[in-house]
Each structure stands twice: as structure tokens, then as C-alpha cells.
CSV table of C-alpha atoms in Angstrom, one decimal:
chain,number,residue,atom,x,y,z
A,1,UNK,CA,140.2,115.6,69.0
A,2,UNK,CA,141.6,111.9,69.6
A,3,UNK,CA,140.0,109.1,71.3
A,4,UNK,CA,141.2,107.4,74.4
A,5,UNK,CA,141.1,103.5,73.6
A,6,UNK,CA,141.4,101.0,76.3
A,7,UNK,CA,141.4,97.4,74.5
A,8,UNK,CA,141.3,94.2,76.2
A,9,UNK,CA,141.4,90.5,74.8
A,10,UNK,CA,139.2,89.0,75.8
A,11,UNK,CA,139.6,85.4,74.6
A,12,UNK,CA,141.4,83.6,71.0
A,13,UNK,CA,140.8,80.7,69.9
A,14,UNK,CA,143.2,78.9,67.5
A,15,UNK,CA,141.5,77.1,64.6
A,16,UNK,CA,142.3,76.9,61.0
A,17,UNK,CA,142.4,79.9,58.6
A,18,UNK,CA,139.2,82.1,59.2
A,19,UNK,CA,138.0,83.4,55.8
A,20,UNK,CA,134.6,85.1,57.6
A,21,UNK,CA,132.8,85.9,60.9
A,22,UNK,CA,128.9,86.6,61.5
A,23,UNK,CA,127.5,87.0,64.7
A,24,UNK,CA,123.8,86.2,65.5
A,25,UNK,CA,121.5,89.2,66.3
A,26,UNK,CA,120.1,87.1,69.0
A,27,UNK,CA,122.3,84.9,71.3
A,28,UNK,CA,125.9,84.3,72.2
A,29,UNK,CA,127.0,83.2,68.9
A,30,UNK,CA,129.8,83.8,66.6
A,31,UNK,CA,130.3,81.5,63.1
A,32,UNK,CA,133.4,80.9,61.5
A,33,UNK,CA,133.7,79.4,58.0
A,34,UNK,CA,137.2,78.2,57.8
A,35,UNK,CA,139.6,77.6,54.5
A,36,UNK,CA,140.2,73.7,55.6
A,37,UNK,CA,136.0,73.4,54.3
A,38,UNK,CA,134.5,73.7,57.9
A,39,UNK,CA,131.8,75.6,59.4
A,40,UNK,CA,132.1,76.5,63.4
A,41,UNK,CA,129.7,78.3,65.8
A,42,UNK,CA,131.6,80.1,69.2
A,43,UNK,CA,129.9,80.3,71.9
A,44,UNK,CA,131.8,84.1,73.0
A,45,UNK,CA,129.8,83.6,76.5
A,46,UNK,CA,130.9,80.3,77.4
A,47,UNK,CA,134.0,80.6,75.4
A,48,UNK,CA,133.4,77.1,74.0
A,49,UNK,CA,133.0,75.7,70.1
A,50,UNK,CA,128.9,74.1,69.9
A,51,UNK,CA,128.9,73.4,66.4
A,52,UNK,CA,131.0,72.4,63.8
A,53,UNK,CA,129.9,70.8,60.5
A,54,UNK,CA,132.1,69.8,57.5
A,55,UNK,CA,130.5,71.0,54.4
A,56,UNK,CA,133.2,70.5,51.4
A,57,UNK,CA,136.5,69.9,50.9
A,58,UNK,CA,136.6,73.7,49.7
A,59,UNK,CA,137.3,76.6,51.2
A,60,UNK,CA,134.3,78.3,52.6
A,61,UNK,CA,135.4,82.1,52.4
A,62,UNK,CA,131.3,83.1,53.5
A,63,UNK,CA,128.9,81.9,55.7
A,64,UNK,CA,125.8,83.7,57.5
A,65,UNK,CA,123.1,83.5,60.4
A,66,UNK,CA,119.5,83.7,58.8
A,67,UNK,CA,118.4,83.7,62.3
A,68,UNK,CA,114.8,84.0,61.8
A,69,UNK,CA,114.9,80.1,60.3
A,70,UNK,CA,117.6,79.0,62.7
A,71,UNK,CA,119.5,78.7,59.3
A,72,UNK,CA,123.5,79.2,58.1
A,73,UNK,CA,124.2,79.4,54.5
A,74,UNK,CA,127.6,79.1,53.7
A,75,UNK,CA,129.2,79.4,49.9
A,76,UNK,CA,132.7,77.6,48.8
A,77,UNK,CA,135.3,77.3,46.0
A,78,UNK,CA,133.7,74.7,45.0
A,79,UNK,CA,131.1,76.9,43.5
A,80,UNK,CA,128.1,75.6,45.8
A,81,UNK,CA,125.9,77.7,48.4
A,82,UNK,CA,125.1,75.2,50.9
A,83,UNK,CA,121.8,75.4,54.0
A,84,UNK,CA,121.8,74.5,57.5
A,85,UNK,CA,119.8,73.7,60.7
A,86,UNK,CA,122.7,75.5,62.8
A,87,UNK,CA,120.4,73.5,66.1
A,88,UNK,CA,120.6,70.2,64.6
A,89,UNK,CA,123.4,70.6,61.9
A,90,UNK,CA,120.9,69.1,59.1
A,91,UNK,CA,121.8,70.1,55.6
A,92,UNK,CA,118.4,71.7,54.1
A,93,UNK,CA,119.7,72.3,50.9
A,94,UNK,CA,122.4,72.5,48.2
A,95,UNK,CA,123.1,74.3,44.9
A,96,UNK,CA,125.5,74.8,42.1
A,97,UNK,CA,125.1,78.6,42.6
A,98,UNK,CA,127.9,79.6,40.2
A,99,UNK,CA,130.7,79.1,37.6
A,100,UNK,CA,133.5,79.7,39.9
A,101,UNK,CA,134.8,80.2,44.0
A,102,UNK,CA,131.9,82.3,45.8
A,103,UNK,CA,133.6,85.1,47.7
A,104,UNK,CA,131.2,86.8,49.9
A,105,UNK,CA,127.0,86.6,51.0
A,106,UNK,CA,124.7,88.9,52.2
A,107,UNK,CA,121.2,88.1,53.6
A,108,UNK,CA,118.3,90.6,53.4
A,109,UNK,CA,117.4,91.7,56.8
A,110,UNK,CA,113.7,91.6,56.3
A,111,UNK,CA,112.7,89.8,52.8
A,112,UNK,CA,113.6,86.3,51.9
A,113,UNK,CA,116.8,87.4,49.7
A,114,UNK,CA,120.4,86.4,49.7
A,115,UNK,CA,123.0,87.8,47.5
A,116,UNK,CA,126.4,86.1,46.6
A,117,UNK,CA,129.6,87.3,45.1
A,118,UNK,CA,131.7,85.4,42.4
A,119,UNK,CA,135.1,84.7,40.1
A,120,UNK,CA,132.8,84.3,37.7
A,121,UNK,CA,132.5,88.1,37.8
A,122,UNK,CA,128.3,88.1,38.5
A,123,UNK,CA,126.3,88.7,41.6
A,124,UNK,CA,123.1,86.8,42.5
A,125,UNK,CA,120.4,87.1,43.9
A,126,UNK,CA,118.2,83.9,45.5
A,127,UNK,CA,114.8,83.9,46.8
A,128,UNK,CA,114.1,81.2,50.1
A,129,UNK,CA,110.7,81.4,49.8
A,130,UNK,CA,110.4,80.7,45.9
A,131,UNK,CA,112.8,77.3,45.8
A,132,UNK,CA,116.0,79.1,46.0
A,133,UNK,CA,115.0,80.8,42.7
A,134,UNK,CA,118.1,82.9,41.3
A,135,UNK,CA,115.8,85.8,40.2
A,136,UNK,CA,118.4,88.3,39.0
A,137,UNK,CA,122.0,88.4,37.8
A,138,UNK,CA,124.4,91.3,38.4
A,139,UNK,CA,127.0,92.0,35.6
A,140,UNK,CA,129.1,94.8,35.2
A,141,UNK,CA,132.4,93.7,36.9
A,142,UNK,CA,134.7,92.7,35.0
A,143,UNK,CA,137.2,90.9,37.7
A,144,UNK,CA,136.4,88.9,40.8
A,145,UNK,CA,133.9,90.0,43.0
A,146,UNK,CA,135.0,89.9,46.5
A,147,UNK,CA,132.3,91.0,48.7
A,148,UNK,CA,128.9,92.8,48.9
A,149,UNK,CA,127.5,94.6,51.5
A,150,UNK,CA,123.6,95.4,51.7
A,151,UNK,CA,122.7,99.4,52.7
A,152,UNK,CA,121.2,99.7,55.9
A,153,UNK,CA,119.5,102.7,55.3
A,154,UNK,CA,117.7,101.5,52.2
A,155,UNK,CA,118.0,97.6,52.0
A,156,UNK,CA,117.1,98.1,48.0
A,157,UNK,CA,120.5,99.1,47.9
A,158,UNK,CA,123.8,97.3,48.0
A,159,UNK,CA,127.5,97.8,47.0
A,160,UNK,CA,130.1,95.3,45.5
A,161,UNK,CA,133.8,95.3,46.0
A,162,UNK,CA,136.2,93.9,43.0
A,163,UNK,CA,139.6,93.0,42.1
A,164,UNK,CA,138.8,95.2,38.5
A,165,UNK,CA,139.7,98.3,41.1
A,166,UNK,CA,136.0,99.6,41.3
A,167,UNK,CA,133.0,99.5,44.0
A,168,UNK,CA,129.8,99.4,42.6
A,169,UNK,CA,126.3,100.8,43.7
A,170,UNK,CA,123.2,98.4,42.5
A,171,UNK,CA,119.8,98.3,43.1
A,172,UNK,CA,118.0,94.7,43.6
A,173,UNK,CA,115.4,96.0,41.1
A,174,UNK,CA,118.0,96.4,37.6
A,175,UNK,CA,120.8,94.4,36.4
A,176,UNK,CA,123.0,96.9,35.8
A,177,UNK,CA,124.8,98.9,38.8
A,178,UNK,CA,123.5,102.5,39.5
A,179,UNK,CA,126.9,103.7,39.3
A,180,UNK,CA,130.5,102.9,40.4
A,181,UNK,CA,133.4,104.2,42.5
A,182,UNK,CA,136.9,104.7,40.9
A,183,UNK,CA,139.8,105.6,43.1
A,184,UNK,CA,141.3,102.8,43.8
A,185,UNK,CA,144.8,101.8,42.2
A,186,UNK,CA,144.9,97.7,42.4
A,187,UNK,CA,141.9,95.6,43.1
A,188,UNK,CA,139.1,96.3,46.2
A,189,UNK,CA,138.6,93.4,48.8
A,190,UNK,CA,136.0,94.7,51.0
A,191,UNK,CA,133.5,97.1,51.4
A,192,UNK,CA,131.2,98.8,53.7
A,193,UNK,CA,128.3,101.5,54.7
A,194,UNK,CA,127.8,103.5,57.6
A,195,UNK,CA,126.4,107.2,58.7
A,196,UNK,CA,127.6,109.9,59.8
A,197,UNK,CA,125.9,113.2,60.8
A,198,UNK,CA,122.7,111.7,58.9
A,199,UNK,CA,125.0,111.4,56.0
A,200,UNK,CA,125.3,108.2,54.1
A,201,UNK,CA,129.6,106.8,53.4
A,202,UNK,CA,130.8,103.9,51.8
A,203,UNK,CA,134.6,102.4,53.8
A,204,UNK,CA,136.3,100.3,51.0
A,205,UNK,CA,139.8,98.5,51.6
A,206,UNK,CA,142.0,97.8,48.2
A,207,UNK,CA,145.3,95.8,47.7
A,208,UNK,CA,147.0,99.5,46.8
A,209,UNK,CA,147.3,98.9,51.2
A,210,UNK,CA,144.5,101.7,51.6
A,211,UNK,CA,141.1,102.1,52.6
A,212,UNK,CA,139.1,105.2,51.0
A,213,UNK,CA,136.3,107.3,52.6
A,214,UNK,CA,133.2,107.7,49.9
A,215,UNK,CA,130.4,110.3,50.5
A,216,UNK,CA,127.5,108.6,48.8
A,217,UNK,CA,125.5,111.4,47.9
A,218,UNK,CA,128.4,113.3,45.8
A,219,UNK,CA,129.7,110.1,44.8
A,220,UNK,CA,133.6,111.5,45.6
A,221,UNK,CA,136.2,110.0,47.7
A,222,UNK,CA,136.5,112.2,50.6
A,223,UNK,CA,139.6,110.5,52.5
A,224,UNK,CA,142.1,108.3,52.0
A,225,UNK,CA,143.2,105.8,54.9
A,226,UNK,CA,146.8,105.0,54.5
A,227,UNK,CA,149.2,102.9,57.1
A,228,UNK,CA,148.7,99.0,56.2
A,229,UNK,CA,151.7,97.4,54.7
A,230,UNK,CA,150.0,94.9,52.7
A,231,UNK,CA,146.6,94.4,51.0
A,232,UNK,CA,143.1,95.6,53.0
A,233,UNK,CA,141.2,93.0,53.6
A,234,UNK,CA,138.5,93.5,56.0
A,235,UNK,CA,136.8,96.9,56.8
A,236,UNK,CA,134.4,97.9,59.5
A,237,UNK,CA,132.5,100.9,60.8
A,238,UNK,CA,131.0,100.1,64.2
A,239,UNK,CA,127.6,101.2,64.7
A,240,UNK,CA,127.6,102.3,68.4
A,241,UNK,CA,131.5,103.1,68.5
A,242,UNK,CA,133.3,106.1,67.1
A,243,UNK,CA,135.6,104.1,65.0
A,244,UNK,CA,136.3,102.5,61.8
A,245,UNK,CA,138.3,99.1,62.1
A,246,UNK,CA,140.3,97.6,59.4
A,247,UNK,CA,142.4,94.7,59.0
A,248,UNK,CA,145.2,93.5,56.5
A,249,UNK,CA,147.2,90.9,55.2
A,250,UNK,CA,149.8,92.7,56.9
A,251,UNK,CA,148.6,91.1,59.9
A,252,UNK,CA,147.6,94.3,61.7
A,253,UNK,CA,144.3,95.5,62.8
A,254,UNK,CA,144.1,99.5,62.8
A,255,UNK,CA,141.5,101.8,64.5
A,256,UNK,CA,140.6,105.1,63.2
A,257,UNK,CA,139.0,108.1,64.0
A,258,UNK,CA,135.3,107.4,62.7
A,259,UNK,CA,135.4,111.3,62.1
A,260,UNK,CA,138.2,112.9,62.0
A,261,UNK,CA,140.1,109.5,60.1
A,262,UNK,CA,143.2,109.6,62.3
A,263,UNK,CA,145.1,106.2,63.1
A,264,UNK,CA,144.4,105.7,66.8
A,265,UNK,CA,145.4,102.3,67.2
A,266,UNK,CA,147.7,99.4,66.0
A,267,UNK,CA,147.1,96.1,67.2
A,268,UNK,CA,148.2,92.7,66.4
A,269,UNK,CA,147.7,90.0,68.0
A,270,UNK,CA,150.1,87.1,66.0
A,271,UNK,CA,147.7,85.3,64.6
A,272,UNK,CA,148.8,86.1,60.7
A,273,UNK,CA,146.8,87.9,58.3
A,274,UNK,CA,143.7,89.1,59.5
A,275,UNK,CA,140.7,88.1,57.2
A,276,UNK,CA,137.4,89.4,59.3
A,277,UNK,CA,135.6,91.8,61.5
A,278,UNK,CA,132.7,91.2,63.6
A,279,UNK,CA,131.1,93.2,66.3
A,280,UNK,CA,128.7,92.0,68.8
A,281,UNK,CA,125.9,94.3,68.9
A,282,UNK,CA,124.9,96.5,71.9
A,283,UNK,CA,128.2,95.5,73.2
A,284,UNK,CA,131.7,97.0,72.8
A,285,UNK,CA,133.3,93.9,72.2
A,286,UNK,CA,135.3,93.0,68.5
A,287,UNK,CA,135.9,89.7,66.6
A,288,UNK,CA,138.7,89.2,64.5
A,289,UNK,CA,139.1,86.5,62.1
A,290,UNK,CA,143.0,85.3,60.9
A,291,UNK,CA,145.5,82.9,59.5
A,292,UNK,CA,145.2,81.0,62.8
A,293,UNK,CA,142.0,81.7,64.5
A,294,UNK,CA,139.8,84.5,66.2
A,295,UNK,CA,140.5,87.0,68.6
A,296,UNK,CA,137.7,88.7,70.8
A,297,UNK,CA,138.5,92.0,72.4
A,298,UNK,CA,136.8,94.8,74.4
A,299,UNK,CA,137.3,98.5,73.6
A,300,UNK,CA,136.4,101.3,75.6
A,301,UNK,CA,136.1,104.4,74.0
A,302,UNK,CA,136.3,108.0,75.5
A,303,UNK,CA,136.9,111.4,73.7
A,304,UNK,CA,140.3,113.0,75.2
């Protein structure tokens, strides 16, 4: 069975390089952290920029909503995470986080916990309600870490993506990873969960130009994605769409089959490498973050 895909752009916006996208659970609002050090929130209703703050000279390759304190947190290469009002742009706070550039963040979605991703090879976790209190360091990689991504199912729970070739399961509780996911040949840039049949997968993009299929309970890879010319750099499974979304440094984004895992669509829209994924929730519409700026489309989805 293939889908019938009927994808409209909506609106791009040039900008500099886009190195992540988050979109706010509550209003019309998509932020960008760029590679040139800057911070922007879209407005994808009005189709306007409302905010844009300068943090470093740095890139910023993550930044995040924490919507329920009208807060962004965005972490650089210059090793710092750094807080803001996103209403009035105030800076709240700023820390030396780690040793080296911060990849990737991930905010709890109902206890005062964020996680970040280093070169220095650790993930940490920091407690907003206790100072900004680093209460536990994750080791176990031994290369880059490039991204974490929180379970939904059990927040507990959350999987890291590195250049040593591996994803790795760890629980907030213990140091040490539950257990990790070898498949890959070359380094893993991005990872991410999502359900199926009340089953529990992890999506994981590598620079070997695949993206593997992980059933979590048996711990195997199940499928292997393959059509990207270049490294995988972003992966997405949409939560109300039957489709799994990735995007390369080949400057293509490709939609798949969310169950059967066949390529259903190739787009590219010329704005270089594509860095980030974003969906707008209760909505069908996309964001795509690249070399040159974002891209919002529509896509309508029906079984043919």
C-alpha cells in the first residue's frame, strides 16, 4: 500500500544557516538558532520574524521552548547553555555547561530537567528548580554526541545519537546507558522515538547516508532506510501522519512509508543541506531547517 502525498510550500524564509527548529506547544511559534550565533522566533501565522536575540558569537546548533516559563534555552560552541524571557528577550541566566561545542537539548515535558549533548563526549542533566544544578553525568560514548531525544512513552527514558557509530538507551536514574544500538557503519547524527501498533521504535540517521528502523523491545534493527547521497542529518516520525521524514546533507528531504518504509517522496527545495525537522502539532504542516533558511510546507496524506 502507498500513500498519496499532496505537498504544498507554504512559506521560506531566507536566514543564515539553521542548525535547529522547536515549535511551541502553544502559539504560532517556530525558533530558529542559527550558525552566525543568533536566536530567531517565526511567527508561521503571520509569516513574520518577532524575536531575534544575539547570544554569542558561536554557533548555536540547539535551542528550545520551555513554554511553561515563557523560557528558550539555547546551547553554543562556545561551550555555554544560555536562558531567555522569549516575551521580553531578557537573558535569565548563563553557564559554562561543558568542555566542548553543545550539540543538541532536550527539555523534560513535565519535571524541571534539561539534558544536553557534547564533544566532550558526556550528557547532562540540569535541574531549573535547584539553581541549574548539573545532577548527573552520562558517559559511555566515546565520540561526539550529537543529539538526544527524550521517550515519550516513559520520559525516564531517553536515547543518544554519536559520531562513535552507536545510539544509546539511558535512564535519568544511572550513569551508565541501559544498553546500546550497533548497526550503523560511520557515525549517527540524529535520533528519534515513535509507536507503532502500540510498539515502541527508535529512527536513527548516520553519515553511512542511511537511516535504520529499531524495535525497542528486541533491541534489533528491523529496516534499513537507504536513498540519501550524503550524511543523515535530521530524522522525524510525525505523530498524527503516516510518515517518517528525513533530511540530509544531500540537500534532500525524503518521506517514507511510516509502515511499510517505502520512499514516497523527494523534495528539495534549494536551500542547501537540510539540518532540521519540525512539525506543528494538530496540524499537517512541516518545518525544515537548511544552509539558507526554513521552509514550511503542508502535506496531505491519503492511503491509495
Amino acid at each position: 500500500m502507498s500513500l498519496s502525498l499532496k505537498i504544498e510550500k507554504e512559506f521560506s524564509q531566507n536566514s543564515e544557516r539553521v542548525k535547529s527548529l522547536d515549535l511551541h506547544p502553544n502559539s504560532p511559534m517556530i525558533l530558529a538558532s542559527l550558525y552566525s550565533g543568533t536566536v530567531c522566533i517565526w511567527n508561521y501565522q503571520s509569516q513574520t520574524i518577532e524575536k531575534s536575540i544575539k547570544v554569542t558569537e558561536s554557533p548555536v546548533r540547539s535551542a528550545k521552548f520551555i513554554a511553561q516559563k515563557n523560557w528558550i534555552v539555547t546551547a553554543a560552541d562556545d561551550s555555554f547553555i544560555r536562558v531567555y524571557n522569549y516575551d521580553t528577550t531578557e537573558k535569565i541566566i548563563e553557564f559554562e555547561a561543558h568542555k566542548d561545542f553543545i550539540r543538541s537539548l532536550a527539555v523534560h515535558p513535565t519535571l524541571p530537567y534539561l539534558l544536553s549533548a557534547s564533544d566532550d563526549k558526556t550528557i547532562k542533566l540540569w535541574d531549573w528548580e535547584n539553581g541549574w544544578t548539573c545532577t548527573r553525568i552520562f558517559e559511555g560514548h566515546s565520540h561526539y554526541v550529537m543529539q538526544v531525544a527524550l521517550d515519550p512513552k516513559d520520559t525516564h527514558n531517553f536515547a543518544s545519537a554519536s559520531l562513535d557509530g552507536t545510539v544509546m538507551i539511558w535512564n535519568i536514574g544511572s550513569s551508565a546507558p541501559s544498553f546500546t544500538l550497533e548497526r550503523h557503519l560511520k557515525g549517527v547524527n540524529c535520533v528519534d522515538y515513535f509507536s507503532a501498533e502500540d510498539k515502541l521504535y527508535l529512527l536513527s540517521g548516520s553519515d553511512d547516508f542511511t537511516v535504520k528502523v529499531w524495535d525497542y523491545q528486541t533491541k534489533s534493527c528491523v529496516q534499513t532506510l537507504e536513498g540519501h547521497l550524503h550524511n543523515v542529518t535530521a530524522v522525524c516520525v510525525h505523530p498524527e501522519l503516516p510518515i517518517a521524514i528525513t533530511g540530509s546533507e544531500d540537500g534532500t528531504v525524503r518521506i517514507w512509508h511510516a509502515t511499510t518504509y517505502s520512499l514516497e517522496n523527494t523534495l528539495n527545495y534549494d536551500l542547501g543541506r537540510v539540518w532540521a525537522i519540525g512539525y506543528i502539532k494538530g496540524s499537517q504542516q512541516v518545518v525544515f531547517g537548511c544552509d539558507n533558511g526554513i521552509v514550511v510546507v503542508k502535506i496531505n496524506v491519503s492511503d491509495s
